[in-house]
Amino acid sequence: VQLQASGGGLVQAGGSLRLSCAASGSIFSINVMGWYRQAPGKQRELVALITSGSTTNYADSVKGRFTISRDNAKNTVYLQMNSLKPEDTAVYYCNVDLYQGRATRMNYWGKGTQVTVSS
């Protein structure tokens, strides 16, 4: 299974970016899809996740500004980031919890995409 993330970049404070992460390969079904981020000198933290039933969960720091969504037909998860702040600067990683067979549950990380917000 491969996770291909895209959409990162440089944006001014107050701007928007949309991240995408597409999963491909031997996939039977996908449970939870999520986004994490890691800023320099800090631990990786959860940004948002979405379950197969479209239940979402957000870090308090991004509530009201970020929206996670998924397209099950495309095995893709999105993160719409609005009202970006310099403290959102980090490498963003997608994470997918899936089944490769009826009983083979696996967890995969994408390679990360850089988001830089200038003040």
mmCIF file of C-alpha atoms in Angstrom:
data_model
loop_
_atom_site.group_PDB
_atom_site.id
_atom_site.type_symbol
_atom_site.label_atom_id
_atom_site.label_comp_id
_atom_site.label_asym_id
_atom_site.label_seq_id
_atom_site.Cartn_x
_atom_site.Cartn_y
_atom_site.Cartn_z
ATOM 1 C CA VAL A 1 0.000 0.000 0.000
ATOM 2 C CA GLN A 2 1.234 3.454 -0.886
ATOM 3 C CA LEU A 3 0.025 6.824 0.360
ATOM 4 C CA GLN A 4 0.578 9.767 -1.973
ATOM 5 C CA ALA A 5 0.145 13.130 -0.307
ATOM 6 C CA SER A 6 0.027 16.473 -2.067
ATOM 7 C CA GLY A 7 -1.065 20.060 -1.576
ATOM 8 C CA GLY A 8 1.474 21.472 0.825
ATOM 9 C CA GLY A 9 3.278 24.726 0.220
ATOM 10 C CA LEU A 10 3.964 28.259 1.390
ATOM 11 C CA VAL A 11 1.062 30.547 2.257
ATOM 12 C CA GLN A 12 0.591 33.795 4.113
ATOM 13 C CA ALA A 13 -1.198 33.908 7.447
ATOM 14 C CA GLY A 14 -4.942 33.913 6.903
ATOM 15 C CA GLY A 15 -4.627 31.934 3.702
ATOM 16 C CA SER A 16 -5.828 28.470 2.773
ATOM 17 C CA LEU A 17 -4.407 25.185 1.563
ATOM 18 C CA ARG A 18 -5.952 21.839 0.726
ATOM 19 C CA LEU A 19 -4.054 18.637 1.354
ATOM 20 C CA SER A 20 -4.876 15.348 -0.343
ATOM 21 C CA CYS A 21 -3.707 11.829 0.373
ATOM 22 C CA ALA A 22 -4.569 8.916 -1.892
ATOM 23 C CA ALA A 23 -4.112 5.307 -0.847
ATOM 24 C CA SER A 24 -3.361 2.683 -3.471
ATOM 25 C CA GLY A 25 -2.433 -0.964 -3.572
ATOM 26 C CA SER A 26 -3.874 -4.033 -1.916
ATOM 27 C CA ILE A 27 -6.805 -2.567 0.007
ATOM 28 C CA PHE A 28 -9.888 -4.467 1.139
ATOM 29 C CA SER A 29 -11.419 -1.652 3.164
ATOM 30 C CA ILE A 30 -10.327 1.514 4.954
ATOM 31 C CA ASN A 31 -11.270 2.288 8.534
ATOM 32 C CA VAL A 32 -9.849 5.543 9.822
ATOM 33 C CA MET A 33 -8.022 8.148 7.765
ATOM 34 C CA GLY A 34 -6.220 10.989 9.441
ATOM 35 C CA TRP A 35 -3.759 13.822 9.320
ATOM 36 C CA TYR A 36 -0.945 14.423 11.775
ATOM 37 C CA ARG A 37 1.703 17.113 11.859
ATOM 38 C CA GLN A 38 5.146 17.572 13.274
ATOM 39 C CA ALA A 39 6.741 20.968 13.784
ATOM 40 C CA PRO A 40 10.505 21.338 14.287
ATOM 41 C CA GLY A 41 11.522 20.272 17.770
ATOM 42 C CA LYS A 42 8.050 19.004 18.607
ATOM 43 C CA GLN A 43 6.356 15.637 18.725
ATOM 44 C CA ARG A 44 4.011 14.478 16.017
ATOM 45 C CA GLU A 45 0.434 15.385 16.906
ATOM 46 C CA LEU A 46 -3.017 14.525 15.658
ATOM 47 C CA VAL A 47 -4.647 17.196 13.511
ATOM 48 C CA ALA A 48 -7.850 15.470 12.420
ATOM 49 C CA LEU A 49 -9.264 12.063 11.636
ATOM 50 C CA ILE A 50 -12.350 10.651 9.958
ATOM 51 C CA THR A 51 -13.850 7.217 10.372
ATOM 52 C CA SER A 52 -15.459 5.017 7.742
ATOM 53 C CA GLY A 53 -18.797 6.311 9.006
ATOM 54 C CA SER A 54 -17.615 9.914 8.506
ATOM 55 C CA THR A 55 -17.313 10.703 12.195
ATOM 56 C CA THR A 56 -14.639 13.354 12.599
ATOM 57 C CA ASN A 57 -12.314 14.406 15.376
ATOM 58 C CA TYR A 58 -10.149 17.529 15.476
ATOM 59 C CA ALA A 59 -7.365 18.901 17.594
ATOM 60 C CA ASP A 60 -8.614 21.860 19.607
ATOM 61 C CA SER A 61 -6.063 24.094 17.886
ATOM 62 C CA VAL A 62 -7.644 23.583 14.457
ATOM 63 C CA LYS A 63 -11.349 23.331 15.267
ATOM 64 C CA GLY A 64 -13.380 25.745 13.183
ATOM 65 C CA ARG A 65 -10.513 26.308 10.728
ATOM 66 C CA PHE A 66 -9.714 22.865 9.286
ATOM 67 C CA THR A 67 -12.098 20.369 7.707
ATOM 68 C CA ILE A 68 -11.299 16.729 7.030
ATOM 69 C CA SER A 69 -13.222 14.738 4.443
ATOM 70 C CA ARG A 70 -12.834 11.537 2.451
ATOM 71 C CA ASP A 71 -13.794 10.079 -0.905
ATOM 72 C CA ASN A 72 -14.216 6.354 -0.381
ATOM 73 C CA ALA A 73 -14.432 5.638 -4.111
ATOM 74 C CA LYS A 74 -10.972 7.160 -4.556
ATOM 75 C CA ASN A 75 -9.487 5.979 -1.219
ATOM 76 C CA THR A 76 -8.547 9.601 -0.634
ATOM 77 C CA VAL A 77 -8.607 11.842 2.408
ATOM 78 C CA TYR A 78 -8.560 15.637 2.250
ATOM 79 C CA LEU A 79 -7.717 18.371 4.714
ATOM 80 C CA GLN A 80 -9.058 21.821 3.935
ATOM 81 C CA MET A 81 -7.082 24.332 5.981
ATOM 82 C CA ASN A 82 -8.440 27.858 6.279
ATOM 83 C CA SER A 83 -7.360 30.862 8.336
ATOM 84 C CA LEU A 84 -3.878 29.441 8.559
ATOM 85 C CA LYS A 85 -1.563 30.683 11.292
ATOM 86 C CA PRO A 86 2.239 30.621 11.538
ATOM 87 C CA GLU A 87 1.898 28.015 14.292
ATOM 88 C CA ASP A 88 0.343 25.652 11.730
ATOM 89 C CA THR A 89 3.742 25.410 10.070
ATOM 90 C CA ALA A 90 4.794 21.757 10.118
ATOM 91 C CA VAL A 91 5.248 18.647 8.055
ATOM 92 C CA TYR A 92 1.823 17.088 7.621
ATOM 93 C CA TYR A 93 1.495 13.308 7.438
ATOM 94 C CA CYS A 94 -1.492 11.269 6.390
ATOM 95 C CA ASN A 95 -2.255 8.040 8.198
ATOM 96 C CA VAL A 96 -4.550 5.234 7.130
ATOM 97 C CA ASP A 97 -5.867 2.299 9.117
ATOM 98 C CA LEU A 98 -7.108 -0.369 6.734
ATOM 99 C CA TYR A 99 -7.749 -4.019 6.005
ATOM 100 C CA GLN A 100 -5.751 -5.724 3.276
ATOM 101 C CA GLY A 101 -7.817 -8.863 3.739
ATOM 102 C CA ARG A 102 -10.791 -9.645 5.949
ATOM 103 C CA ALA A 103 -8.482 -10.252 8.906
ATOM 104 C CA THR A 104 -5.290 -8.382 7.926
ATOM 105 C CA ARG A 105 -5.424 -4.981 9.570
ATOM 106 C CA MET A 106 -2.571 -2.599 8.826
ATOM 107 C CA ASN A 107 -1.579 1.002 9.487
ATOM 108 C CA TYR A 108 0.338 3.138 7.010
ATOM 109 C CA TRP A 109 1.951 6.579 7.030
ATOM 110 C CA GLY A 110 2.479 8.874 4.084
ATOM 111 C CA LYS A 111 5.845 10.549 3.503
ATOM 112 C CA GLY A 112 4.729 13.980 4.640
ATOM 113 C CA THR A 113 4.141 17.290 2.954
ATOM 114 C CA GLN A 114 5.522 20.616 4.181
ATOM 115 C CA VAL A 115 3.141 23.415 5.102
ATOM 116 C CA THR A 116 4.725 26.781 5.829
ATOM 117 C CA VAL A 117 2.674 29.757 6.971
ATOM 118 C CA SER A 118 4.399 33.121 6.906
ATOM 119 C CA SER A 119 3.396 35.983 9.190
#
